[in-house]
């Protein structure tokens, strides 16, 4: 008779079926399973029953919420090509064009790919290499699924330390995210990023045999409740068990035996995935298309911003000169100089947002009203006055405060328009339908970015050089004292 002794239980995850088998064979042989062996196996069965009752979404159900077809992907690729063609039109010798076009061609080729690419990722020592080796030996998956191990996550502290690995993971069709216990905060955040990117993922509790059966069930239940997603348990390389053989002469022989890997649930789900291979490929291609479009748009926006910056600077100093020559109360600055309809039209032309003069005046008036309501006029005037007030020569020339304030607000308005336009679709050729809430948020953001004392010092210096060139040397001393 051969008896297998556990440490302290048989391989975790055998489930209720194993418990019943144990009971059925109890009278046929005496099997020693340790003090907690039978109770642990029963606990596993009870735990798995609870998981079946409250089962998380499996692979196919997870994909049902990600609607995509070939036509939608082809349309997305065409829109990406529009952005690239616009970049070529506005910067025909741009260094990124060749690479961008090669990537578009690759996306079209990807649409007909048959093999499913699966990334196996997770922290250190969670069993990625071992699981891949075991899965590749499975006949049902090795010819249909490509398994690729990523570099370990969470190797270094820092918010962006895992970004390169997660970016690589995003190129795969499916992700096996391995853990060997309840989730750490870093693991949870990484999984949330994958979910936000519509990346189909299975969370794999590997090395489950290292837990008592009731502990394993508890960890699985915790993972399922926390993730509300697809969770499976595996033991790619189970802990060896001791085998004892009683001979007829009364002697006993003992040796260690390696149990077979417990990966049946995972291989079953991978088998289901192969039935959805085309949908997975389309979803991945759609995701890659979005990333490529964003990259092309960033290049295009950079080119446009280079053209927009001199225009903003031109109008900010025009506004400064007008306000300096004809000082008006601070709250009237926007009505005369800070927002200029011609600047709106010029910037709109760069970003394919065509405005008539009447529309540009409406945009200018809208931005001026928002600036007043947000208190940006008063705040900027006070900040600039603080920088200037210690120098009598400058401060008695009352138009300096209004002039520099007008230039500053014109700059904020111009940069806000650029930021707003960059959020719009490329080449929609429309100057109507401003989203006032987005514009308000953009104004506040840009204003905050341009409130640093270092920037204000430099900006005031530029303004004085233009408005009072004859006293600029005196002003430099005055500014240093004001902020010192």
mmCIF file of C-alpha atoms in Angstrom, residues 387 390-391 394 461 464 471-484:
data_model
loop_
_atom_site.group_PDB
_atom_site.id
_atom_site.type_symbol
_atom_site.label_atom_id
_atom_site.label_comp_id
_atom_site.label_asym_id
_atom_site.label_seq_id
_atom_site.Cartn_x
_atom_site.Cartn_y
_atom_site.Cartn_z
ATOM 1 C CA UNK A 387 6.495 93.032 -8.349
ATOM 2 C CA UNK A 390 8.881 99.053 -4.771
ATOM 3 C CA UNK A 391 10.224 101.097 -7.679
ATOM 4 C CA UNK A 394 7.918 102.615 -12.645
ATOM 5 C CA UNK A 461 11.248 92.472 -17.073
ATOM 6 C CA UNK A 464 9.441 97.042 -18.945
ATOM 7 C CA UNK A 471 14.691 103.032 -17.323
ATOM 8 C CA UNK A 472 15.106 99.291 -17.703
ATOM 9 C CA UNK A 473 18.340 99.229 -15.708
ATOM 10 C CA UNK A 474 16.605 100.941 -12.803
ATOM 11 C CA UNK A 475 13.701 98.534 -13.056
ATOM 12 C CA UNK A 476 15.884 95.457 -12.807
ATOM 13 C CA UNK A 477 17.167 96.671 -9.439
ATOM 14 C CA UNK A 478 13.609 97.495 -8.328
ATOM 15 C CA UNK A 479 12.302 94.041 -9.203
ATOM 16 C CA UNK A 480 15.135 92.329 -7.357
ATOM 17 C CA UNK A 481 14.311 94.307 -4.233
ATOM 18 C CA UNK A 482 10.569 93.649 -4.583
ATOM 19 C CA UNK A 483 10.968 89.869 -4.593
ATOM 20 C CA UNK A 484 14.026 89.723 -2.420
#
